[in-house]
Coordinates of N, CA and C in Angstrom, one line a residue:
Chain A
X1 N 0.9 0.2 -25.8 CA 1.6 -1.0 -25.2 C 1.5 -0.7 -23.7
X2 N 0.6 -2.0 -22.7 CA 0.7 -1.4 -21.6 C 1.8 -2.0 -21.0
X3 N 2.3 -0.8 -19.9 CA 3.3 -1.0 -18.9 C 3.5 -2.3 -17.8
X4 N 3.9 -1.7 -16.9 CA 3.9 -2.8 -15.8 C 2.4 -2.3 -15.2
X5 N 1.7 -3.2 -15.1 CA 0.4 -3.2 -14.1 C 0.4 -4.1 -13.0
X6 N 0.2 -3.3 -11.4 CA 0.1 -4.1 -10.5 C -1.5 -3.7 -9.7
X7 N -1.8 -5.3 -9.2 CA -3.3 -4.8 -8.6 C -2.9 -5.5 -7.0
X8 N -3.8 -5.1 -6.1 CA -4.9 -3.7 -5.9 C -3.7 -2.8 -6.1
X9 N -4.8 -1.3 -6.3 CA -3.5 -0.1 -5.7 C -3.4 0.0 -4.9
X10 N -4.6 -0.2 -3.9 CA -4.6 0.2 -1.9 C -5.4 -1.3 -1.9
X11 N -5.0 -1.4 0.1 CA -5.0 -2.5 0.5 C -4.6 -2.6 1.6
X12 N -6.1 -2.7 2.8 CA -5.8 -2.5 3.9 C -5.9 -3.4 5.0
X13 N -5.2 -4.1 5.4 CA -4.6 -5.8 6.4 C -4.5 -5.3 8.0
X14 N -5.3 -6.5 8.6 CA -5.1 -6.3 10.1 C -3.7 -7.5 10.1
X15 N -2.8 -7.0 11.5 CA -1.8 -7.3 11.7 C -2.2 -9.2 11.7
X16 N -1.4 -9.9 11.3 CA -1.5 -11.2 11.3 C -1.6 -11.8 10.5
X17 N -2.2 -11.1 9.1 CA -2.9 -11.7 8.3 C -1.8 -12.1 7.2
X18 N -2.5 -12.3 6.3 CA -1.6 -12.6 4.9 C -2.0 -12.0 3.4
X19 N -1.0 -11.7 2.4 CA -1.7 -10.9 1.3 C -0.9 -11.4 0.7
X20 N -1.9 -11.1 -0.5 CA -1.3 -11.1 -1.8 C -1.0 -9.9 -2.8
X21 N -0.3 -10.0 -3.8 CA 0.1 -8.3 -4.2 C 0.2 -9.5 -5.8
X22 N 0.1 -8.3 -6.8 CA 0.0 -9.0 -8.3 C 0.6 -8.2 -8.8
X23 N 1.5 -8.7 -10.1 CA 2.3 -8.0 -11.1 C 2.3 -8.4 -12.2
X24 N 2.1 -7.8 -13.8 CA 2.0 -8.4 -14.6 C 3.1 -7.3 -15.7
X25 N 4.3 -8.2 -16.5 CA 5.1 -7.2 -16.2 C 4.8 -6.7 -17.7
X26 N 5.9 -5.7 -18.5 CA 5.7 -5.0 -19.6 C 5.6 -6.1 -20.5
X27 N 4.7 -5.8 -21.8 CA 5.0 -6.4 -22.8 C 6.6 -7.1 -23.6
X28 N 6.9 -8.1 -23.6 CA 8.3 -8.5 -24.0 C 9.1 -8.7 -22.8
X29 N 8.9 -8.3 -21.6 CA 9.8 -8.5 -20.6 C 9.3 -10.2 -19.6
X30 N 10.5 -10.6 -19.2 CA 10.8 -11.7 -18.9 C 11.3 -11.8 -17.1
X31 N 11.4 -10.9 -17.0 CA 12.3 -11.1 -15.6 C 11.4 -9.9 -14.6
X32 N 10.9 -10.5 -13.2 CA 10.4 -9.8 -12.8 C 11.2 -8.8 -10.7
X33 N 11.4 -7.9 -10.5 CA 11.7 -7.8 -9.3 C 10.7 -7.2 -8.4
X34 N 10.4 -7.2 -6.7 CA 9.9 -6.7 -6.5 C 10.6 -5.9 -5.5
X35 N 9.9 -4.6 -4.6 CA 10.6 -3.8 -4.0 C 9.6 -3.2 -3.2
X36 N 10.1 -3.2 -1.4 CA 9.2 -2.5 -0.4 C 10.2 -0.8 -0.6
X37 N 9.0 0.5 -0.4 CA 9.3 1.7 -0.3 C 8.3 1.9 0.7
X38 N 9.3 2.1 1.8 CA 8.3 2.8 3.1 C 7.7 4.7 2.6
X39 N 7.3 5.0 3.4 CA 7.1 6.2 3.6 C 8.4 7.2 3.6
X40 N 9.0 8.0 2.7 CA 10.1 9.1 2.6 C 11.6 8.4 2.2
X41 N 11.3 6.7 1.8 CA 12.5 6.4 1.7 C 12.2 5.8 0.4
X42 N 13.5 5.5 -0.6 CA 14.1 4.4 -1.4 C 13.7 3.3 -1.0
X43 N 12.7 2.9 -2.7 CA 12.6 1.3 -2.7 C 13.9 0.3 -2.4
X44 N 14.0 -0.7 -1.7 CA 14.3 -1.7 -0.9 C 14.2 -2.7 -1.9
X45 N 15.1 -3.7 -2.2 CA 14.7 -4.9 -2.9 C 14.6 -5.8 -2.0
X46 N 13.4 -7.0 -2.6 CA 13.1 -7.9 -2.1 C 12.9 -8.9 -2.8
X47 N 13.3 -9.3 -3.6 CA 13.9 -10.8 -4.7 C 12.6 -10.5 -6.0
X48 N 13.9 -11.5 -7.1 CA 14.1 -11.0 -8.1 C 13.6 -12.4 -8.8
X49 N 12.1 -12.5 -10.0 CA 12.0 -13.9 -10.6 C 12.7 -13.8 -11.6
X50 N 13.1 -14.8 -12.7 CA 13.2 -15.3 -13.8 C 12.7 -16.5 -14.3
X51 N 12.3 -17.1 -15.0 CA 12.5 -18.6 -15.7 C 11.4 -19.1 -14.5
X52 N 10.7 -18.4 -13.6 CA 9.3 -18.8 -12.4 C 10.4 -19.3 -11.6
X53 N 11.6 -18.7 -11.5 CA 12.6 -19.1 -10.1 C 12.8 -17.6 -9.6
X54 N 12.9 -17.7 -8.3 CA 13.8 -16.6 -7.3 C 15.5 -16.5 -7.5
X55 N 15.8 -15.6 -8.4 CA 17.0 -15.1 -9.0 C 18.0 -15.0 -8.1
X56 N 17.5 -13.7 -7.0 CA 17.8 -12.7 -6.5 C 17.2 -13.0 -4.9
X57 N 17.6 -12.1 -4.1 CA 17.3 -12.0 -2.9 C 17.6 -11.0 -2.0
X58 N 16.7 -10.0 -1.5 CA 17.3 -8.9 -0.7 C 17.5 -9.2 0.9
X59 N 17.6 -9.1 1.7 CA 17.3 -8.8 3.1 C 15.9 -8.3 3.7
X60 N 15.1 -9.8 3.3 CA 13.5 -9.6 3.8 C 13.9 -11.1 4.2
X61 N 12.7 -11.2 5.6 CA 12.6 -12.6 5.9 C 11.4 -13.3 5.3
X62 N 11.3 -14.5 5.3 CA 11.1 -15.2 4.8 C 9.5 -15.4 4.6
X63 N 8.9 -14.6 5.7 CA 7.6 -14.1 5.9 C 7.1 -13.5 4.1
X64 N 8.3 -12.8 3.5 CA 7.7 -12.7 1.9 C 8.0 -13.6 1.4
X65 N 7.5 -14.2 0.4 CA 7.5 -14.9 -0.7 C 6.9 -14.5 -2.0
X66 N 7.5 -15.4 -3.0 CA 7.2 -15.1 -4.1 C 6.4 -16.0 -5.3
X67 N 6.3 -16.0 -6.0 CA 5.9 -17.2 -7.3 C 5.7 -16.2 -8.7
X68 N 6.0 -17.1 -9.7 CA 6.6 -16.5 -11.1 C 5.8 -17.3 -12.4
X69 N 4.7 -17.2 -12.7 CA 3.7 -17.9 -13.7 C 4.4 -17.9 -15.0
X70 N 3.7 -18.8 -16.2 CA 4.5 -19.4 -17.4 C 4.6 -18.0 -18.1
X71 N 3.5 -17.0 -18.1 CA 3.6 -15.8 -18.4 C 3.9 -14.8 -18.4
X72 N 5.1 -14.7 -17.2 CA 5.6 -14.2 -16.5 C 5.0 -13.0 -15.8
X73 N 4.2 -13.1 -15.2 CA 3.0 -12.3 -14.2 C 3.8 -13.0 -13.2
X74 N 3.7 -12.3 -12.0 CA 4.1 -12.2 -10.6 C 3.3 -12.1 -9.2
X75 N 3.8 -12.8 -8.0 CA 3.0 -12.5 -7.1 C 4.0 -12.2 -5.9
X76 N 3.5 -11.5 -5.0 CA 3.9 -11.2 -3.6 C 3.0 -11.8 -2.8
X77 N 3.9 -12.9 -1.9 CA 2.8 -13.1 -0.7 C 3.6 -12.3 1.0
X78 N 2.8 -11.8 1.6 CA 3.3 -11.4 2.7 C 2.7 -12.2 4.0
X79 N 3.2 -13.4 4.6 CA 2.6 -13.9 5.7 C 2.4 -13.3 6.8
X80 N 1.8 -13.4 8.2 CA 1.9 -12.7 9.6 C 2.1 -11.3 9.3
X81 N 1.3 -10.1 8.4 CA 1.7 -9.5 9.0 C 2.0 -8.6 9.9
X82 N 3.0 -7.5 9.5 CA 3.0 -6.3 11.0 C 3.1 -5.1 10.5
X83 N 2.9 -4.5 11.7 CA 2.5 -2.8 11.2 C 3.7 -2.9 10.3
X84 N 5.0 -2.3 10.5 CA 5.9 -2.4 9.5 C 6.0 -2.7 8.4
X85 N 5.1 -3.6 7.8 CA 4.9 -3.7 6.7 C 4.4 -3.0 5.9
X86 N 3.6 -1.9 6.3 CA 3.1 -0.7 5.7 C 3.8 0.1 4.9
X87 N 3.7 -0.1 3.6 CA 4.7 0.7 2.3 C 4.0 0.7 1.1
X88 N 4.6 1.0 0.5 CA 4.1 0.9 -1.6 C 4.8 -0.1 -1.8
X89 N 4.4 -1.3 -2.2 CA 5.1 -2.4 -3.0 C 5.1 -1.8 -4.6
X90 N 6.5 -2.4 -4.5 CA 6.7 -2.0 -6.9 C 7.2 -3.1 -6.8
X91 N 6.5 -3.2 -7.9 CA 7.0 -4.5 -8.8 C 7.9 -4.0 -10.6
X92 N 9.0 -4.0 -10.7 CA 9.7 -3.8 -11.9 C 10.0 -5.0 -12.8
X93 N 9.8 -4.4 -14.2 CA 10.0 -6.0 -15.0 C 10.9 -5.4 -16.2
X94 N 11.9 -6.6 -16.7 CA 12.7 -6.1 -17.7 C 12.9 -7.6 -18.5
X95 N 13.7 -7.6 -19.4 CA 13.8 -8.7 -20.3 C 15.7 -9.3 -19.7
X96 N 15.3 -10.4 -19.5 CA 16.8 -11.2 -19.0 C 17.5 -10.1 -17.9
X97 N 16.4 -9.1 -16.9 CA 17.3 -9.0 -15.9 C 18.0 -7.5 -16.5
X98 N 17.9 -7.2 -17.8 CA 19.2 -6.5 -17.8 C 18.9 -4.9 -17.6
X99 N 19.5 -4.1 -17.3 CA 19.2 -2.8 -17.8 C 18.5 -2.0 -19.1
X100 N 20.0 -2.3 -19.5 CA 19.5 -1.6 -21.0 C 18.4 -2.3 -22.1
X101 N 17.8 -3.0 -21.5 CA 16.7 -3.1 -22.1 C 15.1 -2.8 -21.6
X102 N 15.3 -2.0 -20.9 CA 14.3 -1.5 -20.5 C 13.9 -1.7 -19.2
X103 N 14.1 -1.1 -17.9 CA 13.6 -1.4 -16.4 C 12.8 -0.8 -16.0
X104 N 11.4 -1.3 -16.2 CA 10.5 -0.1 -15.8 C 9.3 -1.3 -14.9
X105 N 9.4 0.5 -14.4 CA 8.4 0.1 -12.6 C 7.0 0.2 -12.8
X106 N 6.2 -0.3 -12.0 CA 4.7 -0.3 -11.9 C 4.6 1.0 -11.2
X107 N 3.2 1.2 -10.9 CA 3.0 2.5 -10.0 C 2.8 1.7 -8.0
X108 N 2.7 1.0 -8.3 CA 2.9 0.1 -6.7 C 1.9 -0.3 -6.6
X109 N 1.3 -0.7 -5.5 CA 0.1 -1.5 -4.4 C 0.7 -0.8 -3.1
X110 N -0.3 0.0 -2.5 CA 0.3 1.0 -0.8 C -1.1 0.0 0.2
X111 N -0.1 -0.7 1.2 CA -0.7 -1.4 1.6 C -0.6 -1.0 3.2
X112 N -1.7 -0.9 3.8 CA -1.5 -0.4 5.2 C -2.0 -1.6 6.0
X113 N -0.9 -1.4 6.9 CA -1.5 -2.8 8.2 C -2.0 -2.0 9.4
X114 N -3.2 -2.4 10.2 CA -3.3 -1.9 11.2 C -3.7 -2.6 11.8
Chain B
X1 N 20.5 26.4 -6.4 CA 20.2 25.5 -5.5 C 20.8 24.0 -5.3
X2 N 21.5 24.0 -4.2 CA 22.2 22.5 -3.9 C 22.0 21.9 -2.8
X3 N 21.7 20.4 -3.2 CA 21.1 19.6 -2.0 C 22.1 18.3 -1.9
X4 N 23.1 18.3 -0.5 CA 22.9 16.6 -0.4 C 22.2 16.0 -0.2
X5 N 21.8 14.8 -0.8 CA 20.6 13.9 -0.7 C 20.4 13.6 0.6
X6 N 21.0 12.8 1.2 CA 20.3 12.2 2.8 C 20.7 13.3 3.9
X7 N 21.1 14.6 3.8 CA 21.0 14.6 5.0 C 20.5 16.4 4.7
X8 N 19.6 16.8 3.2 CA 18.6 17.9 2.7 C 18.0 17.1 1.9
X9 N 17.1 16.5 2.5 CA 15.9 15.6 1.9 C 14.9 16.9 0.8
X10 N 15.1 17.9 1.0 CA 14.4 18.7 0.2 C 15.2 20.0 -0.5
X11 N 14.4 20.0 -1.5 CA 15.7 21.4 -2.4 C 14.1 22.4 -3.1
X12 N 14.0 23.6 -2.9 CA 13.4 24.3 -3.3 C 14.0 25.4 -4.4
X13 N 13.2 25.6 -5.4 CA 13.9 26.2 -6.3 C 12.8 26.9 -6.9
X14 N 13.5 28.2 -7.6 CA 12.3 29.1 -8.8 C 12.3 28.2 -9.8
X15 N 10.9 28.4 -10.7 CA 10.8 28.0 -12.1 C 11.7 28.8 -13.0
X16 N 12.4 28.2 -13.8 CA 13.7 28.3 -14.6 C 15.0 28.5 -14.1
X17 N 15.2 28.3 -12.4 CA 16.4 28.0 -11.9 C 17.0 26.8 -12.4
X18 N 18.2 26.6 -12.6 CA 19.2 25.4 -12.6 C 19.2 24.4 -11.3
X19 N 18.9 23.5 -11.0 CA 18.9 22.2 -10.0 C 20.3 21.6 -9.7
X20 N 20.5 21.5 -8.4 CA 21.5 20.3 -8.4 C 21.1 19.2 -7.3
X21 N 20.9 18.4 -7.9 CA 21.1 17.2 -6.4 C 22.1 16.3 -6.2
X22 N 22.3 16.4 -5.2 CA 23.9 15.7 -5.1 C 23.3 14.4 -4.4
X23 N 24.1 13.0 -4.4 CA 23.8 12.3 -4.0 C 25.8 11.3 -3.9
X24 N 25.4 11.0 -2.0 CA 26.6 9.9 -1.9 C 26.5 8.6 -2.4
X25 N 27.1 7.6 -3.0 CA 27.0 6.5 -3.0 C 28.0 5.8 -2.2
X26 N 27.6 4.3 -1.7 CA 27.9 3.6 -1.1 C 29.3 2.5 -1.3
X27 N 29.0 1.7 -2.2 CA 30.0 0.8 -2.5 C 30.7 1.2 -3.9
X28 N 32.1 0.9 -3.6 CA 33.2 1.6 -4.5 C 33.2 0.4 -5.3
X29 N 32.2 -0.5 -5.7 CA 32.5 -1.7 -6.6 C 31.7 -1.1 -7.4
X30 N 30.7 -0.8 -7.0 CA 29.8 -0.4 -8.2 C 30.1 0.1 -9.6
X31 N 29.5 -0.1 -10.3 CA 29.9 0.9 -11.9 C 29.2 1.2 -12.7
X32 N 27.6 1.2 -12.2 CA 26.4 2.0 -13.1 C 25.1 2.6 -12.1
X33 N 25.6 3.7 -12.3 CA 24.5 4.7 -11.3 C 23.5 5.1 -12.4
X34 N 22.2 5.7 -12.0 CA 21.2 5.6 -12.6 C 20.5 6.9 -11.6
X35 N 19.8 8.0 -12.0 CA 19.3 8.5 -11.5 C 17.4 8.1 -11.9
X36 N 16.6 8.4 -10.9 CA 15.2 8.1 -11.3 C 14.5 9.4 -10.6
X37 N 13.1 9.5 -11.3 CA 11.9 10.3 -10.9 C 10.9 9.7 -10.4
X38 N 10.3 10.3 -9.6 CA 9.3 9.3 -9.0 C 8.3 10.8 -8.2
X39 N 7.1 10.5 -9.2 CA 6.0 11.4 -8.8 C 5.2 11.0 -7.4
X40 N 4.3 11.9 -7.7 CA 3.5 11.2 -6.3 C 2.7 10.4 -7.0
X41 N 2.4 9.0 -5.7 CA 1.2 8.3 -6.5 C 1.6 7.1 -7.6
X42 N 3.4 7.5 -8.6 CA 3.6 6.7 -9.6 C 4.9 6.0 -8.6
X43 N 5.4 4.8 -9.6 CA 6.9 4.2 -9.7 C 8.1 5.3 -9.8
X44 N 8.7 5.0 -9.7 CA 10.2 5.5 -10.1 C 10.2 5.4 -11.9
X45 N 11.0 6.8 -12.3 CA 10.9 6.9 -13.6 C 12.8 7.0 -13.8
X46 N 12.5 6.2 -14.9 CA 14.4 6.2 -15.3 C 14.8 8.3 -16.0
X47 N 15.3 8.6 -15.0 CA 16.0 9.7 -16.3 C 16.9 9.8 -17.1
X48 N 17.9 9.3 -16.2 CA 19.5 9.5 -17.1 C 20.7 8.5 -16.2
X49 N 21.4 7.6 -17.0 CA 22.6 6.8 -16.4 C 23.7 7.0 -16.8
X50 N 24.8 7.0 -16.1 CA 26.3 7.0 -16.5 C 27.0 5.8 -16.0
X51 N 28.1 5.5 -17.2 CA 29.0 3.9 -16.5 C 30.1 4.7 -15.6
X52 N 30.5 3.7 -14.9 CA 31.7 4.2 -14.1 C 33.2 4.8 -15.2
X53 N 32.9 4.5 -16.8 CA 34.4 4.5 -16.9 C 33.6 6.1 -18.0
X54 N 32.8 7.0 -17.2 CA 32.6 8.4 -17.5 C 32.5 9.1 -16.8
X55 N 32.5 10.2 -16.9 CA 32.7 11.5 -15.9 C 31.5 12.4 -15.8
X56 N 31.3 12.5 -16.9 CA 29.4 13.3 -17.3 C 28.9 12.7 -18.3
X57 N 27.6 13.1 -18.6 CA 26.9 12.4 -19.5 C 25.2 13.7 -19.8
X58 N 25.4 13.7 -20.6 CA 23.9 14.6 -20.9 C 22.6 13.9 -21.4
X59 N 22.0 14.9 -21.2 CA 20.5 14.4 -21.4 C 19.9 15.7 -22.0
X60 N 18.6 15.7 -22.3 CA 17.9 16.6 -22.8 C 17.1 17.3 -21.1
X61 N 18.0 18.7 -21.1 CA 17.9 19.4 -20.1 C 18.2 19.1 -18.0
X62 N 18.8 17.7 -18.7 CA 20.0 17.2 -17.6 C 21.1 17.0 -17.9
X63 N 21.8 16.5 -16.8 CA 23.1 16.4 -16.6 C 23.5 15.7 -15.7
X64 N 24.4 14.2 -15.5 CA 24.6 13.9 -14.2 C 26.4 13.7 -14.3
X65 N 26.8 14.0 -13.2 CA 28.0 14.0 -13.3 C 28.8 13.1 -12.0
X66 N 29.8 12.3 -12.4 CA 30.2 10.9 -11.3 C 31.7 11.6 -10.8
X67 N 31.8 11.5 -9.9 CA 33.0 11.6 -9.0 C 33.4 10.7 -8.4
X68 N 34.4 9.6 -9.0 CA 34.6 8.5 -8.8 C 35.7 8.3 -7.1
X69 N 36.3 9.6 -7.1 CA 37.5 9.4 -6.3 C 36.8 9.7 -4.8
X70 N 35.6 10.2 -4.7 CA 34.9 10.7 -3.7 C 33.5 10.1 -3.5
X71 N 33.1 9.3 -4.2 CA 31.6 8.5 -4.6 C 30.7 9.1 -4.5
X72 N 30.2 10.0 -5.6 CA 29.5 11.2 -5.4 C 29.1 11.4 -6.9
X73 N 27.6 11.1 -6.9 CA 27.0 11.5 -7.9 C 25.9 12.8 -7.9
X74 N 25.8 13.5 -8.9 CA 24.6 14.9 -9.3 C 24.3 14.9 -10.3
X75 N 23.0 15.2 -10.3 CA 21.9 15.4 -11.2 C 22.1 17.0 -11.2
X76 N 22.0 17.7 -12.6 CA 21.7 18.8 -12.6 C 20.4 19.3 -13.9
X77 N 19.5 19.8 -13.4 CA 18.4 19.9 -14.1 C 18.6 21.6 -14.9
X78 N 18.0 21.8 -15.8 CA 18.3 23.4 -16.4 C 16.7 23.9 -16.4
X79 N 16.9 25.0 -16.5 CA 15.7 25.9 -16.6 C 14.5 24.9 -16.0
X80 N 14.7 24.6 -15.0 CA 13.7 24.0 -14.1 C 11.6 24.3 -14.0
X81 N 11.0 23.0 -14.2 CA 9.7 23.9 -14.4 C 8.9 23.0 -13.2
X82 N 7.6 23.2 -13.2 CA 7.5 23.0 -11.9 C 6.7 21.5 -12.4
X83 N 7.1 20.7 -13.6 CA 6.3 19.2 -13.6 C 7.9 18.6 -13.3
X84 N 8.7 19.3 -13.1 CA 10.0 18.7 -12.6 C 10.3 18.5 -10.9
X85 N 8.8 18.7 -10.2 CA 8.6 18.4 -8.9 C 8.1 17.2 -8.6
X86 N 8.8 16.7 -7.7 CA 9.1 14.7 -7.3 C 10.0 14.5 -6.6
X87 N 10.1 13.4 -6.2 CA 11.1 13.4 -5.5 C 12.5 12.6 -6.4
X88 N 13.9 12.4 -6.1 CA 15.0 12.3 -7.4 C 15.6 11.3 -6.5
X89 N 15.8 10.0 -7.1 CA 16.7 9.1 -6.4 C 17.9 9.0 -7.3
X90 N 18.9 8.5 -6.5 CA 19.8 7.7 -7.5 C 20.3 6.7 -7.2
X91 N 20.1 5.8 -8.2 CA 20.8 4.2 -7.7 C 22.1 4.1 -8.2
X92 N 22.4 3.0 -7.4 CA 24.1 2.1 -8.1 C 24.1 0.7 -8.3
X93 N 24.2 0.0 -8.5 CA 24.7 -1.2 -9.2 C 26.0 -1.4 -9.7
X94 N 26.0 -2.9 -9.8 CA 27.4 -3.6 -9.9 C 27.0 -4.6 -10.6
X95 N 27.8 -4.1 -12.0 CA 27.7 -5.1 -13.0 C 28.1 -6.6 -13.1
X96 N 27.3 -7.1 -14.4 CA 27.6 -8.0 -14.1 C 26.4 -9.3 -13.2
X97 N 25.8 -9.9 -14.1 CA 24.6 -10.6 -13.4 C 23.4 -9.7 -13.8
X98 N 22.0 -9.8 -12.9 CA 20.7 -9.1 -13.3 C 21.3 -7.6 -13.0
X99 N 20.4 -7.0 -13.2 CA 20.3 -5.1 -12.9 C 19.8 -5.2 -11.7
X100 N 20.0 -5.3 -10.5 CA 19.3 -4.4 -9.6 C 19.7 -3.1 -8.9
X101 N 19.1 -2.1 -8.9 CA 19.7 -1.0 -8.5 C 19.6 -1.2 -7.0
X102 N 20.7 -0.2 -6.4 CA 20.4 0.1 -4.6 C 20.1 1.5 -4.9
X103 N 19.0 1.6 -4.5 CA 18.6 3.1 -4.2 C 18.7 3.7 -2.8
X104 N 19.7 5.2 -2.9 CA 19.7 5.9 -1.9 C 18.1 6.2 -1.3
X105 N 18.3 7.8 -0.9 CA 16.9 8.1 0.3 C 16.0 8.8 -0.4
X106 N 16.5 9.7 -1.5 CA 16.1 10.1 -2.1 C 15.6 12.1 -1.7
X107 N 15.6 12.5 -3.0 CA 15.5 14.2 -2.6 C 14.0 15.2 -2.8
X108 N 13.7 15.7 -2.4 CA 12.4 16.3 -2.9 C 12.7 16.9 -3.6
X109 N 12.3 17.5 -4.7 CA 12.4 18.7 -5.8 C 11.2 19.5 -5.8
X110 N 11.1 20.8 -4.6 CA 9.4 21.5 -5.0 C 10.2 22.9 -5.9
X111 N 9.6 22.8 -7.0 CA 9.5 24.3 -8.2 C 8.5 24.9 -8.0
X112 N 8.9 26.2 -7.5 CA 7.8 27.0 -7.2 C 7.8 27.8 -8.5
X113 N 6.6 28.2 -9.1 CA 6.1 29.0 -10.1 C 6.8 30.4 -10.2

């Protein structure tokens, strides 16, 4: 049974540009979140799909966005961007959101801007 | 060997030493902390959770224990081996609605041989 898979693994953007990041979540799971982890810190949330709506919402501007397919596969878009944006994106998928049914993480997309 | 998390980002230990990492939490609303693993290269790996209305909780060759009056949660690992090197977060959450955890800074765990 495969896991969460997210593509590319690496992924390298000059400042300005725009990307895309992909998630496709565990078998049976329904609800998808995603999460910036810089370098030496704790993943950061940055909004949360369900039902192909934005659940959730962290303290990212608006520059990310998201979208949530019938199959519940996932995307990150990152517009303009800037060095700062250089991290491991994870994408986590679980069924209705919940815990205890399972919250498990992708291995990321590490995207560097220069 | 004992580590506060954010401010001993690293804890060094012999293989078959006992581990502790201590970790502060943030908001006193919370009520499900979750400790995770996270190799190099992978995601964060779930280890072990406790609800707020417990004090410890075991696992096979862990231990995490909540200190509700002080917001202070530890991981303690046993006979420590060295695929037990990664770095150890722990989140909190507040029930109620989806799961999302807040994850602290997180700690290094290097087991030397």
């Amino acid at each position: 049974d495969a896991g969460v898979t997210q593509s590319p693994t690496h992924l390298i953007k000059t400042r300005g540009q725009q990307v895309t990041l992909r998630c496709s979540p565990k078998s049976g799971h329904d609800t998808v979140s995603w999460y910036q982890q810089a370098l030496g810190q704790g993943p950061q949330f940055i909004f949360q799909y369900y039902e192909e709506e934005e659940r959730q919402r962290g303290n990212f501007p608006d520059r990310f966005s998201g979208h949530q397919f019938p199959n519940y596969s996932s995307e990150l878009n990152v517009n303009a961007l800037l060095l700062g944006d250089s991290a491991l994106y994870l994408c986590a998928s679980s069924l209705s959101g919940r815990a205890d049914y399972g919250y498990t993480f992708g291995s990321g997309t590490r995207l560097t801007v220069v | 060997g004992e580590s506060v998390g954010l401010h001993l980002p690293t804890l060094s230990v012999q293989e078959g030493d006992n581990s502790i990492i201590n970790c502060a939490y943030s908001n006193s609303a919370s009520d499900y902390f979750i400790w995770y693993k996270q190799e190099s290269g992978k995601g964060p790996q779930f280890i072990i959770d406790i609800r707020s209305n417990m004090d410890k909780r075991q696992g096979q060759r862990v231990t995490v224990l909540l200190n509700k009056t002080v917001k202070h949660l530890s991981l303690q690992i046993a006979a420590t081996q060295p695929g037990d090197s990664a770095v150890y977060f722990c989140a909190e959450n507040i029930q109620g609605g989806s799961y999302i955890p807040t994850f602290g800074r997180g700690t290094s765990l290097i087991v030397h041989p």
